C-alpha positions as CSV (number, residue, x, y, z in Angstrom):
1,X,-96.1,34.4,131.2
2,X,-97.2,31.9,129.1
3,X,-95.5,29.9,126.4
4,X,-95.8,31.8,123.2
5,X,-95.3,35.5,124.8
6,X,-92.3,33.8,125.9
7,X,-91.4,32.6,122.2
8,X,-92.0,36.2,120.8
9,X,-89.9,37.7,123.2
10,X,-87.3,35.3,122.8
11,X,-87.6,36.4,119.2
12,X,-87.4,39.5,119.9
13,X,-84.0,39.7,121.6
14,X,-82.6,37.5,119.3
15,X,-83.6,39.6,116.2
16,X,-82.6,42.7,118.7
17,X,-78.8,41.2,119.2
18,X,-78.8,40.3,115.5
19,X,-78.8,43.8,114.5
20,X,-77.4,45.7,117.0
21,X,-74.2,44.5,115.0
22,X,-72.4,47.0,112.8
23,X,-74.2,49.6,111.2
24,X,-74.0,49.1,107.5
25,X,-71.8,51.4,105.6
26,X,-72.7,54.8,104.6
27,X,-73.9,55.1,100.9
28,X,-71.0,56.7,99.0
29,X,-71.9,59.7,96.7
30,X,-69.2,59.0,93.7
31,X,-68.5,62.8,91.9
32,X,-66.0,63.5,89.0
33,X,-62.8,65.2,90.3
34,X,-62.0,68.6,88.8
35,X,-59.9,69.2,86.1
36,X,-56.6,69.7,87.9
37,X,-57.6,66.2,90.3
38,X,-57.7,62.9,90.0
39,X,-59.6,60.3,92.1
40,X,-58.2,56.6,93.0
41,X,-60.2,54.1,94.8
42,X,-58.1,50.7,96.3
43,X,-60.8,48.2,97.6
44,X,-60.4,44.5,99.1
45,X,-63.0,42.7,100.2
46,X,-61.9,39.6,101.5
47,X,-58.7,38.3,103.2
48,X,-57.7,38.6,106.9
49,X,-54.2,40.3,106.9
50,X,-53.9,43.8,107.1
51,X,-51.4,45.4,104.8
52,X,-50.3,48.6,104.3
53,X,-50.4,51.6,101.9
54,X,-47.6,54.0,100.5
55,X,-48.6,56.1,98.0
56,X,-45.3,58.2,95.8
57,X,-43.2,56.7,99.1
58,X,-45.5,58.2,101.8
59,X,-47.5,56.2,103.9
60,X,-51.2,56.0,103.6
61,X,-53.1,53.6,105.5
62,X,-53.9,49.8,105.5
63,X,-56.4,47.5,103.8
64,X,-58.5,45.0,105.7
65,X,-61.3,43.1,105.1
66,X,-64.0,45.0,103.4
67,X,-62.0,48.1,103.0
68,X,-61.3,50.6,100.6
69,X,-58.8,53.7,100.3
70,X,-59.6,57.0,98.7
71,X,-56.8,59.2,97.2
72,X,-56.9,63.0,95.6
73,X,-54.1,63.3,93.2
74,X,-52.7,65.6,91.1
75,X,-53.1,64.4,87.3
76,X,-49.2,62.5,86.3
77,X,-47.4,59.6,87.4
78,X,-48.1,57.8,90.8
79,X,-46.7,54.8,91.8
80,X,-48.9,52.6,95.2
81,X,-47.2,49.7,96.7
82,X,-49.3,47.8,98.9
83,X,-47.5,45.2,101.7
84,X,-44.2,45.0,102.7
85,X,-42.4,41.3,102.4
86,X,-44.4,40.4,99.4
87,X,-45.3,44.1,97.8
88,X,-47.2,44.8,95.1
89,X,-46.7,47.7,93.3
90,X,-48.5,49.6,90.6
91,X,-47.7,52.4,88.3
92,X,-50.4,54.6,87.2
93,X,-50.5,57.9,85.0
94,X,-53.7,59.2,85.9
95,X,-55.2,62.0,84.1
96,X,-57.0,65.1,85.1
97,X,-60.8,64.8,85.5
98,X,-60.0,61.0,85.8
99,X,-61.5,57.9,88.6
100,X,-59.1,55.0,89.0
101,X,-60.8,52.2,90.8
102,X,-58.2,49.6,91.5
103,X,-59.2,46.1,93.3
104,X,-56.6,44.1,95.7
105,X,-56.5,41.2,96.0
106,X,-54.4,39.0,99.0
107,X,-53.9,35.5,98.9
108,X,-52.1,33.4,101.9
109,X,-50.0,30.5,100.4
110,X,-48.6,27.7,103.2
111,X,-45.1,27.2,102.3
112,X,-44.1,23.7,103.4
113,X,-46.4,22.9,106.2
114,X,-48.9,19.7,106.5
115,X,-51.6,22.8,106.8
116,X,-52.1,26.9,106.6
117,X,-52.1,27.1,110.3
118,X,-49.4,24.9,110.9
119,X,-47.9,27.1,108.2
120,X,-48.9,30.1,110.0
121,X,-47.5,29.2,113.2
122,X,-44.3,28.1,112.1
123,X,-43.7,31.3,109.6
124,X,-43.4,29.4,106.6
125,X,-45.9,31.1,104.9
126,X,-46.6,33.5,102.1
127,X,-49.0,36.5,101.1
128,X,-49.6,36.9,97.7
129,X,-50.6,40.7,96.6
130,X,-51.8,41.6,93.5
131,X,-53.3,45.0,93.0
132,X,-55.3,46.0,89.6
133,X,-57.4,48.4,87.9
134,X,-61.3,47.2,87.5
135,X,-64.1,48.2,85.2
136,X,-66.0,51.4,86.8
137,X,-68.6,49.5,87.3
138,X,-66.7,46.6,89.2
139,X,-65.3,49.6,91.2
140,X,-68.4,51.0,92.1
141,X,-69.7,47.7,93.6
142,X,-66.8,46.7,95.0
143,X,-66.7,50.5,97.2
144,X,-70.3,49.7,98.1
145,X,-69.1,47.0,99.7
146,X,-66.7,48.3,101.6
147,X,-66.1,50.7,104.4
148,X,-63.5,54.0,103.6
149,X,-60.2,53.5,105.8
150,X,-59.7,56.4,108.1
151,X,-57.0,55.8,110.8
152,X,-54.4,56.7,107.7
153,X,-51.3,57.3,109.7
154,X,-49.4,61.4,110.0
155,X,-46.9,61.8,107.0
156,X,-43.1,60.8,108.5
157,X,-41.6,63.7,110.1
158,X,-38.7,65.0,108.9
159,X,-35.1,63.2,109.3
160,X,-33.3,65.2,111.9
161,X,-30.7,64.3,114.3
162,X,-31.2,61.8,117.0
163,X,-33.0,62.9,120.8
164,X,-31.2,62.0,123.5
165,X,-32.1,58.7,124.9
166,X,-33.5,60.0,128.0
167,X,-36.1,62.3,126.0
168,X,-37.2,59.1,123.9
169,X,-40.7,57.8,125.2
170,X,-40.7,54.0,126.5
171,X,-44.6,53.6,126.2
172,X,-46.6,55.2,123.3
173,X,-49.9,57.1,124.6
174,X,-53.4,55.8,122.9
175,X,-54.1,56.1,119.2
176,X,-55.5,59.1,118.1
177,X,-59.2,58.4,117.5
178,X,-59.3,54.9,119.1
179,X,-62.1,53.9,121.1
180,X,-61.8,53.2,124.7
């Protein structure tokens, strides 16, 4: 083989590796909800942490990088906290018929370390949430960015009384929908 069908197949496989990366996100088809619905969209697009979701008190999911969260709602007063430690809540009164496109933003602040990773490893750290609503058009773009959260965890069972110790499982079994 000589030297420049070498080079092109080189090429090749690197420009083959190079895309057999992700797919890209599928292109979302934005529709007006009905009059007795209303539509919220959370996106983030940057950050590392994960946090998580509770919508009216139940939970609904986690943000990552590049993510967003879709929500049907009933027209009225809904309340989203996002994180735990540091939580950032938001109070909307959404109407029927209405979109809500809501951006989040997370910030890690070092709290008395020499560095963020020396923060980080010693715990002296803090994530700073903020969540807020965005132009439709910011909205829109910041979706297209993203990919649509799906692993939202099953509402809470109800509170009933405790299983006996010996019915309790030690080991949980694999995540619904995980990949092996």
């Amino acid at each position: 083989m000589n030297s420049t069908a070498r080079a092109a197949m080189v090429a090749a496989l690197f420009a083959l590796a190079c895309a057999s990366g992700r797919p890209p996100p599928p292109t979302i088809q934005f529709v007006q909800p009905p009059s007795d619905r209303a539509y919220i969209y959370l996106y983030r697009n940057e950050g590392f942490y994960s946090i998580r979701l509770w919508l009216d008190g139940v939970p609904a999911g986690g943000t990552g990088r590049r993510s967003f969260a879709f929500f049907q709602v009933r027209p009225g007063r809904h309340i989203l906290v996002s994180g735990s430690k540091d939580a950032s809540e938001i109070i909307l009164n959404v109407l029927g018929g209405e979109v809500v496109y809501l951006k989040q933003d997370v910030t890690f602040v070092p709290v008395g370390a020499v560095s963020p990773m020396a923060s980080l490893i010693a715990g002296d750290d803090r994530i700073l949430i903020e969540v807020y609503r965005v132009s439709r058009e910011e909205g829109r773009g910041g979706v297209r960015e993203c990919r649509l959260i799906r692993d939202r965890p099953p509402p809470l069972p109800p509170v009933s009384e405790p299983e006996e110790p010996s019915k309790i499982p030690l080991t949980a079994g694999p995540r619904p929908n995980s990949r092996p």
